Coordinates of C-alpha atoms in Angstrom, one line a residue:
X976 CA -33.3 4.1 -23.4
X977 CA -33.2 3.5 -19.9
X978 CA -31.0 0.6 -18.3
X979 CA -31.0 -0.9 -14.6
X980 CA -28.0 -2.6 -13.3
X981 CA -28.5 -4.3 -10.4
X982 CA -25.5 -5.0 -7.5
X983 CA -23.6 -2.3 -5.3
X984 CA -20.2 -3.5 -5.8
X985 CA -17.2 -3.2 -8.4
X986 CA -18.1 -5.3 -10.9
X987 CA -21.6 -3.1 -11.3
X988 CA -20.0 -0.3 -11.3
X989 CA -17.9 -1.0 -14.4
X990 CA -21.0 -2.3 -16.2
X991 CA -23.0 0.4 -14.8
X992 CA -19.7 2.8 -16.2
X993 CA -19.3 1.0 -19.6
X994 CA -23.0 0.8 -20.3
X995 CA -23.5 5.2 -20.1
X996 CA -21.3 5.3 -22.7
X997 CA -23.8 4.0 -24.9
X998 CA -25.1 6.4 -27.6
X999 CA -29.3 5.2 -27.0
X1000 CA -28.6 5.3 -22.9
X1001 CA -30.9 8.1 -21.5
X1002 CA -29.7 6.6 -18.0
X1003 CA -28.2 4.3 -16.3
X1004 CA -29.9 2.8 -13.0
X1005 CA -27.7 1.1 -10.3
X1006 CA -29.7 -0.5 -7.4
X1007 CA -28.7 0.1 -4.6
X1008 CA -25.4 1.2 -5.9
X1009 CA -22.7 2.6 -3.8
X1010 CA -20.6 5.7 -3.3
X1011 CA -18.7 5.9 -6.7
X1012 CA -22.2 5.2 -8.6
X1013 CA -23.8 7.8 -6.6
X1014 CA -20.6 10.3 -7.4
X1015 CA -20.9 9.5 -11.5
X1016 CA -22.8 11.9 -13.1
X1017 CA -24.1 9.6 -15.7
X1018 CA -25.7 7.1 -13.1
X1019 CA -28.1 6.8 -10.6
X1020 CA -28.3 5.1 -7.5
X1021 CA -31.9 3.3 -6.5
X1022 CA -32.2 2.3 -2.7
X1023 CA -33.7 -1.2 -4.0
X1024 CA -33.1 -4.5 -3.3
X1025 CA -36.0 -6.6 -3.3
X1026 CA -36.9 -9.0 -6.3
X1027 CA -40.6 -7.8 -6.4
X1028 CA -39.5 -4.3 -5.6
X1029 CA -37.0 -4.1 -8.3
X1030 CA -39.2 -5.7 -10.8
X1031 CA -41.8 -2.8 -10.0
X1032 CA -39.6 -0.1 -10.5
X1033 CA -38.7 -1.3 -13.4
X1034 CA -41.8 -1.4 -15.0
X1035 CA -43.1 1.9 -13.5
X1036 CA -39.7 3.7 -15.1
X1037 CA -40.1 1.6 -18.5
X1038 CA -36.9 -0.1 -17.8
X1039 CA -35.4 -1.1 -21.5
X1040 CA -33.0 -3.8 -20.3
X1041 CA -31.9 -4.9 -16.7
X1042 CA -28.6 -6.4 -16.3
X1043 CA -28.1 -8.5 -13.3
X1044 CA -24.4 -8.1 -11.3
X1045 CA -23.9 -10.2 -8.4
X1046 CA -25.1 -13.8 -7.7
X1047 CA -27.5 -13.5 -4.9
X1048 CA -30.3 -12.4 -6.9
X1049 CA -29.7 -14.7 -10.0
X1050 CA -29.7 -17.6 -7.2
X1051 CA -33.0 -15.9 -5.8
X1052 CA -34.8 -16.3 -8.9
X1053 CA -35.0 -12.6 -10.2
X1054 CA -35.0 -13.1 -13.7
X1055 CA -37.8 -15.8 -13.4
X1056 CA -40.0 -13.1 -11.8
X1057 CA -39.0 -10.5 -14.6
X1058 CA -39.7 -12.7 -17.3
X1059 CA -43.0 -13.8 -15.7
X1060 CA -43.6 -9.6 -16.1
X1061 CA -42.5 -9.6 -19.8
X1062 CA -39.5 -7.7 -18.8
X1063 CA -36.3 -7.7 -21.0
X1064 CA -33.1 -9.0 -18.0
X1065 CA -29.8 -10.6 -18.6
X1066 CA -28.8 -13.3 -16.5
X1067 CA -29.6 -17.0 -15.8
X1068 CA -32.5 -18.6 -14.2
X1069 CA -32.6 -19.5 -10.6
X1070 CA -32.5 -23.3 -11.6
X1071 CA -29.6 -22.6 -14.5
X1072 CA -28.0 -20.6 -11.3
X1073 CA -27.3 -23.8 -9.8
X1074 CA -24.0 -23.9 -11.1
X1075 CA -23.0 -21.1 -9.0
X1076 CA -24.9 -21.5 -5.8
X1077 CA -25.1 -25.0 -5.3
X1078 CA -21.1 -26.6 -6.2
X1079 CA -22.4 -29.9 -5.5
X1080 CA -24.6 -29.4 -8.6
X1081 CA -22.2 -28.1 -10.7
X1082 CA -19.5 -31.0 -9.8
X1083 CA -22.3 -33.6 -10.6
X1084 CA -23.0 -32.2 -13.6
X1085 CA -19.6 -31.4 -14.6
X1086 CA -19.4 -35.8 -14.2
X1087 CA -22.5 -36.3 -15.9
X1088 CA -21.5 -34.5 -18.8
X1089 CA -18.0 -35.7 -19.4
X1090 CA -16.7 -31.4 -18.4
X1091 CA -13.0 -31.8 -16.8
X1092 CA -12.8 -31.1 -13.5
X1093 CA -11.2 -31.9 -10.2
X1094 CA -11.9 -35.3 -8.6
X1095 CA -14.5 -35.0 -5.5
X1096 CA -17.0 -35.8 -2.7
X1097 CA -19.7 -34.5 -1.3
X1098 CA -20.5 -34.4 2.6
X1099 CA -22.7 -33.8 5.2
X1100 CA -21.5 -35.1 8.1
X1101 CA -18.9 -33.9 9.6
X1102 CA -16.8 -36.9 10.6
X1103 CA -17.2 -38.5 7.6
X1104 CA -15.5 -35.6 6.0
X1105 CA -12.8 -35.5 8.3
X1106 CA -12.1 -39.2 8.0
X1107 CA -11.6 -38.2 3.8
X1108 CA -9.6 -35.6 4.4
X1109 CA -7.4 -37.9 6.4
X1110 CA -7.0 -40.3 4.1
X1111 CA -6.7 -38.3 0.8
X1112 CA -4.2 -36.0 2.5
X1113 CA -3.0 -32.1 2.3
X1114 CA -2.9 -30.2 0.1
X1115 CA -6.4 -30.5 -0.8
X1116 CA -9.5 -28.2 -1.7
X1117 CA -12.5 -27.5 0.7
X1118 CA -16.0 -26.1 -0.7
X1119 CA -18.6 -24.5 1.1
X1120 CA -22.4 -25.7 -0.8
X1121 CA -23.5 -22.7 -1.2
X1122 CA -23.2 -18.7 -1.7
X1123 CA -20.2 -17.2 0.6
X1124 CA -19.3 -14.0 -1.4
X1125 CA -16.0 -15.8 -3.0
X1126 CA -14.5 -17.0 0.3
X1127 CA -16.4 -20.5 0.4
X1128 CA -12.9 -21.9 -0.8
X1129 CA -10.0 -22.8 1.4
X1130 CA -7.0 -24.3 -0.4
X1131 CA -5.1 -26.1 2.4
X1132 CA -2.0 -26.9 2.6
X1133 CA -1.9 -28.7 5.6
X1134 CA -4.4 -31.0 7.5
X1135 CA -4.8 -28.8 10.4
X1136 CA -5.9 -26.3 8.3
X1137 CA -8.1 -28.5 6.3
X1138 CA -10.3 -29.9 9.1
X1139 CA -10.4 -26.2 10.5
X1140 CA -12.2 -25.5 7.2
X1141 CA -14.5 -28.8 7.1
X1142 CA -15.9 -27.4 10.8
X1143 CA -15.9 -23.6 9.9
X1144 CA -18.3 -24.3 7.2
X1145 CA -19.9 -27.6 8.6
X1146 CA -20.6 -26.4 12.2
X1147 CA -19.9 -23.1 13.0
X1148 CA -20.7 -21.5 9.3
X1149 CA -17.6 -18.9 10.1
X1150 CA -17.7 -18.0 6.5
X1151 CA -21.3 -17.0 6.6
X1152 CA -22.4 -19.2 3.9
X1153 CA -26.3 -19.1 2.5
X1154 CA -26.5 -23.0 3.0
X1155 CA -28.3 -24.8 0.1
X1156 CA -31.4 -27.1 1.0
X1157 CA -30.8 -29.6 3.2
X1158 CA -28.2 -27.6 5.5
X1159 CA -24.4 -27.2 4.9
X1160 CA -22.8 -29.3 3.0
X1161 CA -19.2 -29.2 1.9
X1162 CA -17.5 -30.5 -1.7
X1163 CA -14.0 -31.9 -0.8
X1164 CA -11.6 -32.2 -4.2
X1165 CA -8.3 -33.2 -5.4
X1166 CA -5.4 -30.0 -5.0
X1167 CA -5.0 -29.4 -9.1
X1168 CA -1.3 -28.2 -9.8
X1169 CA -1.2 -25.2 -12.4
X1170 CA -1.9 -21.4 -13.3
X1171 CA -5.5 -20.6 -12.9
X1172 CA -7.4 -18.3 -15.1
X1173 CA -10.9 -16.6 -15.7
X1174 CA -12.8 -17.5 -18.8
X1175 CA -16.5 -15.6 -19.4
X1176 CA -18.6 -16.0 -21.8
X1177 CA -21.8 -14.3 -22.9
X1178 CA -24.5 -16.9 -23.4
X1179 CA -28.1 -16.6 -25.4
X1180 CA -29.6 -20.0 -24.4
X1181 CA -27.9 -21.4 -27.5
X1182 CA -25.2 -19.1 -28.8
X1183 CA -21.9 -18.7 -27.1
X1184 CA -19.8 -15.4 -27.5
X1185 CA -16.2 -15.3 -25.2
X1186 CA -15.3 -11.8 -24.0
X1187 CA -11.8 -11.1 -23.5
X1188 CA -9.6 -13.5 -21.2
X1189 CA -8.5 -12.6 -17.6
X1190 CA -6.7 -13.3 -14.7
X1191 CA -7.4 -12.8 -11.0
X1192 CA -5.4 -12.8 -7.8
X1193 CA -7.1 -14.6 -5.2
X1194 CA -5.2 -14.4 -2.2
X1195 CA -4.3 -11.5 0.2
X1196 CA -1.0 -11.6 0.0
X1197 CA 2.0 -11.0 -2.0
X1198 CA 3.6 -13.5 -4.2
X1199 CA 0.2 -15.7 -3.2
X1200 CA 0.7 -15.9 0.2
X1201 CA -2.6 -15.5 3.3
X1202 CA -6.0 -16.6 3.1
X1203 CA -8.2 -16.7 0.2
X1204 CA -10.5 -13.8 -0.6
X1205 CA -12.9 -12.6 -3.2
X1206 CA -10.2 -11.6 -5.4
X1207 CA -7.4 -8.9 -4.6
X1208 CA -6.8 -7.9 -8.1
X1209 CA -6.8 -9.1 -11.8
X1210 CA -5.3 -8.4 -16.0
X1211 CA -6.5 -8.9 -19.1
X1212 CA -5.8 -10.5 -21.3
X1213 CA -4.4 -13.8 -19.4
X1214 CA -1.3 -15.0 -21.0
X1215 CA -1.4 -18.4 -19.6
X1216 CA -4.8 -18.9 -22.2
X1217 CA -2.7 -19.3 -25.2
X1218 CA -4.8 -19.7 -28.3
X1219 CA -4.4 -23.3 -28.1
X1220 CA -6.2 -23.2 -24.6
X1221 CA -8.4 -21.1 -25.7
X1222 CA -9.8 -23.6 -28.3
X1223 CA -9.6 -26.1 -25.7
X1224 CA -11.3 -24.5 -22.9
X1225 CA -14.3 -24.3 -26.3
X1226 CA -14.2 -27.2 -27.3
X1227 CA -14.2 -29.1 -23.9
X1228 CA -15.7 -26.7 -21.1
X1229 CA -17.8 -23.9 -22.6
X1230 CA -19.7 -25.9 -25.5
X1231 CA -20.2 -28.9 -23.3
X1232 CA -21.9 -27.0 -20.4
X1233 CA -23.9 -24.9 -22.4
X1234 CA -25.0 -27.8 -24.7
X1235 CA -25.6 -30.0 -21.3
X1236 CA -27.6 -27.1 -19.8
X1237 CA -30.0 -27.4 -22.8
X1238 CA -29.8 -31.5 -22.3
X1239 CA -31.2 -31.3 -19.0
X1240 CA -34.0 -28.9 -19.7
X1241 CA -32.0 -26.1 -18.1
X1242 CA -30.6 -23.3 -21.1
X1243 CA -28.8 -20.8 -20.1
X1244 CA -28.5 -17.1 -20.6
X1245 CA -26.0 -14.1 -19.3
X1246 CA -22.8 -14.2 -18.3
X1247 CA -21.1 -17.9 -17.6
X1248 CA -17.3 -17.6 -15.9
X1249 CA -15.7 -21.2 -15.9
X1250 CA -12.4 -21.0 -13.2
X1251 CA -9.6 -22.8 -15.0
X1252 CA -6.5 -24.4 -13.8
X1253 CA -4.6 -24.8 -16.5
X1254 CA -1.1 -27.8 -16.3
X1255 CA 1.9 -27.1 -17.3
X1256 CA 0.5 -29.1 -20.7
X1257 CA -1.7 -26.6 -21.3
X1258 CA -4.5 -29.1 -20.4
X1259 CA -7.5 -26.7 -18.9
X1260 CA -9.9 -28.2 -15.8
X1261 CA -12.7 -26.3 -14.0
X1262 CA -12.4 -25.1 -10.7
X1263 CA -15.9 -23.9 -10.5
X1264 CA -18.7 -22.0 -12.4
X1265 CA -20.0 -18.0 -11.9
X1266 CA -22.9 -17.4 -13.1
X1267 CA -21.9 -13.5 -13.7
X1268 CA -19.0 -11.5 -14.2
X1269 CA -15.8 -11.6 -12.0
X1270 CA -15.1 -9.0 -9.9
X1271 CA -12.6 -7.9 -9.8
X1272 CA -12.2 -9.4 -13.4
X1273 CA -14.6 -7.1 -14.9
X1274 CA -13.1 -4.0 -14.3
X1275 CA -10.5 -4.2 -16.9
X1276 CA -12.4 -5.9 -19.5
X1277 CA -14.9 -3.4 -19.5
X1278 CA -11.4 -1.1 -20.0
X1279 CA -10.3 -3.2 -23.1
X1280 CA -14.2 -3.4 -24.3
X1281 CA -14.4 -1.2 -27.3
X1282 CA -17.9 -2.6 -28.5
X1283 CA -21.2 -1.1 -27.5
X1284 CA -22.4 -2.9 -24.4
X1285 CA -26.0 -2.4 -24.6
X1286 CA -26.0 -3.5 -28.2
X1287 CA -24.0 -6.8 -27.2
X1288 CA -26.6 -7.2 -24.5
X1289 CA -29.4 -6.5 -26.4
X1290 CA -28.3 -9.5 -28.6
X1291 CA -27.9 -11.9 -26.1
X1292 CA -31.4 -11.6 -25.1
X1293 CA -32.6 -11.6 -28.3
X1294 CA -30.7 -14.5 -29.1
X1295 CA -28.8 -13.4 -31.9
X1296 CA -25.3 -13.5 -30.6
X1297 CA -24.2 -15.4 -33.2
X1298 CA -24.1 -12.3 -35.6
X1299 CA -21.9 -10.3 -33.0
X1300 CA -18.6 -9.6 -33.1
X1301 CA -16.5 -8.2 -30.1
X1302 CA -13.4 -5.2 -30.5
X1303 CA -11.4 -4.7 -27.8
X1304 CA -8.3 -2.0 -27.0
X1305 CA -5.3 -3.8 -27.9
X1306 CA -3.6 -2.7 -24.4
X1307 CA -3.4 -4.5 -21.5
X1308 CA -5.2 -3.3 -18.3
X1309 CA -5.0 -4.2 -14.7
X1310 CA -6.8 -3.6 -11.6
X1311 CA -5.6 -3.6 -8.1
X1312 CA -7.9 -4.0 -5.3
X1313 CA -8.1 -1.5 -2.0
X1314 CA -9.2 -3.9 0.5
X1315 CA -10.5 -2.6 4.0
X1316 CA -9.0 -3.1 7.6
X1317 CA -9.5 -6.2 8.6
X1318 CA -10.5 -7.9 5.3
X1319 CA -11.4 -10.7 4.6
X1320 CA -13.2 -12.2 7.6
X1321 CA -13.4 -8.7 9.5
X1322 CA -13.5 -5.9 7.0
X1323 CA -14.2 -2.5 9.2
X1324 CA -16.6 0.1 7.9
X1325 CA -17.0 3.8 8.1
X1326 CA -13.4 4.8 7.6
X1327 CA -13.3 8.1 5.6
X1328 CA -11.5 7.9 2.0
X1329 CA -9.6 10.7 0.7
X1330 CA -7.4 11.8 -2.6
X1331 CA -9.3 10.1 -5.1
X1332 CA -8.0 11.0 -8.7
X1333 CA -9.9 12.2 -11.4
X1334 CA -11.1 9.5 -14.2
X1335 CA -8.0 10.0 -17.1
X1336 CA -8.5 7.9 -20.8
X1337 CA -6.0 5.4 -19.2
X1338 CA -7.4 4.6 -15.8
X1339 CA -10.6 4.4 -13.4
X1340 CA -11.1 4.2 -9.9
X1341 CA -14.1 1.9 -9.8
X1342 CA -16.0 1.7 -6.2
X1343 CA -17.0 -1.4 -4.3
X1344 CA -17.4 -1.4 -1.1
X1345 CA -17.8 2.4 -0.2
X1346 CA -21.0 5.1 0.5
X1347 CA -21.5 9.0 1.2
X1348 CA -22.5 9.7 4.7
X1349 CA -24.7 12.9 5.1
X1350 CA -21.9 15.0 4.3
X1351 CA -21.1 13.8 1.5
X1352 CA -18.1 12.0 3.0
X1353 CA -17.0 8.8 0.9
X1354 CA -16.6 6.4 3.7
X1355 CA -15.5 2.5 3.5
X1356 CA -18.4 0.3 3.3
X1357 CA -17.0 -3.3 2.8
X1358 CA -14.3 -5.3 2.8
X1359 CA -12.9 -4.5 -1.3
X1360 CA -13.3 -0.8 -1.1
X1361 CA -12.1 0.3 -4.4
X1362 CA -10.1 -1.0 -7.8
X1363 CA -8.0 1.2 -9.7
X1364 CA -7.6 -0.3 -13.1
X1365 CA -5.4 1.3 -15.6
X1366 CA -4.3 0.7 -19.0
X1367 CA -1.1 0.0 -20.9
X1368 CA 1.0 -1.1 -23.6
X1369 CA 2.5 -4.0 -22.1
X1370 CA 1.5 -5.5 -18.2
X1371 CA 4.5 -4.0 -16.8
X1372 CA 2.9 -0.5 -18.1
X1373 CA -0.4 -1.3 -17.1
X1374 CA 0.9 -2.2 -13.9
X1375 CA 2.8 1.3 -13.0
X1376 CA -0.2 3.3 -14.2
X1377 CA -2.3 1.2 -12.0
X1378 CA -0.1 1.8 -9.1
X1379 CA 1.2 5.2 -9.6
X1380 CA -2.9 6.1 -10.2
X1381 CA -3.2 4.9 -6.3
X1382 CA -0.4 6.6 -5.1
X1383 CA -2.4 9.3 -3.1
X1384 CA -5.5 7.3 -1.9
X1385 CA -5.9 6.9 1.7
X1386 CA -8.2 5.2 4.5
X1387 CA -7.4 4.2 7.1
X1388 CA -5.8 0.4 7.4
X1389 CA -6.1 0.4 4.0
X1390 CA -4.8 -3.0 2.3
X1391 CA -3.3 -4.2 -0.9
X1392 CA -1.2 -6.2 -2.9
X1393 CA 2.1 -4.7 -4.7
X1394 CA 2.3 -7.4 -7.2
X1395 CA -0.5 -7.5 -9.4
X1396 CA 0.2 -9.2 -12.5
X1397 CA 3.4 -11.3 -11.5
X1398 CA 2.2 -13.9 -13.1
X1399 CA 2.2 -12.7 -16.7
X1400 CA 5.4 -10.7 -16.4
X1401 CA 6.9 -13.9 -14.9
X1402 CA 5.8 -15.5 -18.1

């Protein structure tokens, strides 16, 4: 059976990893891939990116099951135009993908349907949004209306910084945000006290199946300090989702959503990740929807995920995901992100990238942003180069596996975080 994964980044290379291990996978396409796909034996890179293009190829190469990765394309409508082919793809319509590209959608419908959230306008213009901000106060959370690679949030603490962010993404678009229609728009909300977690589910249209919980490290900085960025590490499982949460985040969020998707004529299928802050009560709101897998969250549940991926996804577009359960390794594992020089709002490219360690049982160097030159150099290609993820018996394990697998990596400028799972151990 052949598979296509579409994406280049670390999150589709863990899928892209996790799905060759499949017994019925002949091969595993990655399009366009990057430099760790192209390294891996078991996969093979496809220098496409185009919806029609992709859709082509895979009906030329008889393309089992394609299994979407990041959001652009989801938001672009690809698995509209595979379906309209008869093609067998995993992911969320281009309307249902609303609740990922557009967050003025998702907060409306989040209020329409009674789904906790943060209290919030929506703006246009400028000085009406700075005239908000001055009366709600700092800290408080600015949203770009639209697609900005995970860095259309700014948490600010203070109200310069707050109407700095209303004009990055309101007038000069310093983020580089694909603005919805009817030009850029921002979401202001109420700052939510709390621990946040990441909580994905795989959906069928009707049928709801949680993978395992997770946490991410957003910020650039140790002990949560810097700006925001698409995530500089994460664990799993996520402590702070006791099972009490977890029934919780269920019964309130996740059933809700998917049931309100259906209500508006919307269902939804693939991979649904609801951001949670969760009070010191335990009480669970939603920061925002994905509408696909976290990355860097990914990467170590596809280390704890001892099912057979392709079957699970096979399932989910068949609709029977009800009759699936999930086994997972018991351990914990945690990824830590190799960020680039200058990430996030100037990552450099080209550097060279040297002492990579072998894959070992207990830990994987997954590639993001990297590609082989001519030479076959690896060479940084974005702004999250790499994520070693490890496993353990316990976070602090997982965490000097992680760590002491990174020891001898080097590019140049080469960023990242030395506290990785704080959180939990804090716990």
């Amino acid at each position: 059976m052949k598979v296509l994964v579409i994406g280049s980044g670390g999150r589709e290379h863990a899928l892209a990893w996790k799905l060759a291990q499949s017994a019925r996978v002949q091969t595993v396409y990655v399009a366009p891939g990057n430099g760790g796909t192209a390294l891996d034996k078991r996969l093979r890179n496809v220098p496409i990116t185009g919806i029609a293009e992709l859709a082509d190829f895979a009906q030329s190469e008889k393309i089992a099951l394609t299994v979407v990765g990041p959001e652009a394309p989801l938001a672009a409508g690809v698995v509209d135009a595979f379906r309209a082919r008869g093609l067998r793809i995993f992911g969320p319509t281009q309307a249902a993908a609303q609740l990922e590209s557009s967050k003025a959608f998702a907060k409306d419908f989040m209020k329409r349907h009674g789904i906790p959230t943060a209290a919030y306008e929506t703006f246009s213009d400028a000085a009406a949004a700075h005239a908000y901000v001055d009366r709600l106060g700092a800290p408080i959370v600015i949203k770009a209306d639209g697609l900005a690679a995970g860095k259309g949030v700014v948490v600010a603490m203070s109200l310069s910084e707050a109407h700095q962010a209303v004009d990055w993404m309101l007038l000069d678009n310093k983020l580089g945000v694909q603005h919805n229609a009817g030009g850029a728009r921002v979401v202001i909300e109420e700052y939510l006290q709390g621990e946040e977690a990441s909580f994905i589910v795989l959906c069928d249209g009707k049928n709801v199946l949680p993978l395992a919980t997770s946490q991410d490290h957003k910020r650039l900085l140790d002990a949560d300090a810097g700006p925001n960025t698409g995530g500089m590490g994460a664990y799993s499982p996520a402590p702070v989702v006791t099972p009490n949460v977890h029934a919780r985040v269920m019964q309130e969020i996740i059933g809700p959503t998917i049931a309100g998707m259906a209500k508006d004529g919307i269902p939804y299928t693939g991979f649904l990740y609801a951001g949670l802050m969760i009070d010191a009560q335990g009480r669970p709101k939603t920061l925002e929807f994905n509408c696909r897998m976290g990355d860097p969250e990914t990467q170590p549940i596809m280390m704890r995920l001892r099912s057979d991926l392709l079957e699970v996804l096979l399932a989910a577009t068949e609709g029977t995901l009800d009759q699936v359960e999930l086994t997972w390794d018991r351990r914990v594992a945690l990824g830590v992100v190799l960020a680039a020089h200058g990430y996030p709002l100037q990552p450099r490219k080209g550097d060279p990238i040297e002492g990579l360690p072998a894959e070992a049982p207990d830990a994987m160097v997954f590639h993001a942003g990297t590609m082989l030159d001519g030479d076959g150099q690896l060479r940084t290609a974005g702004g999250r180069v790499l994520c070693v993820t490890a496993l353990g018996d316990s976070v602090k394990a997982a965490q000097q596996r992680a760590y002491e697998t990174l020891r001898g990596i080097r590019f140049d400028g080469m960023q990242y975080r030395s506290d990785i799972g704080f959180r939990a151990l804090r716990r």
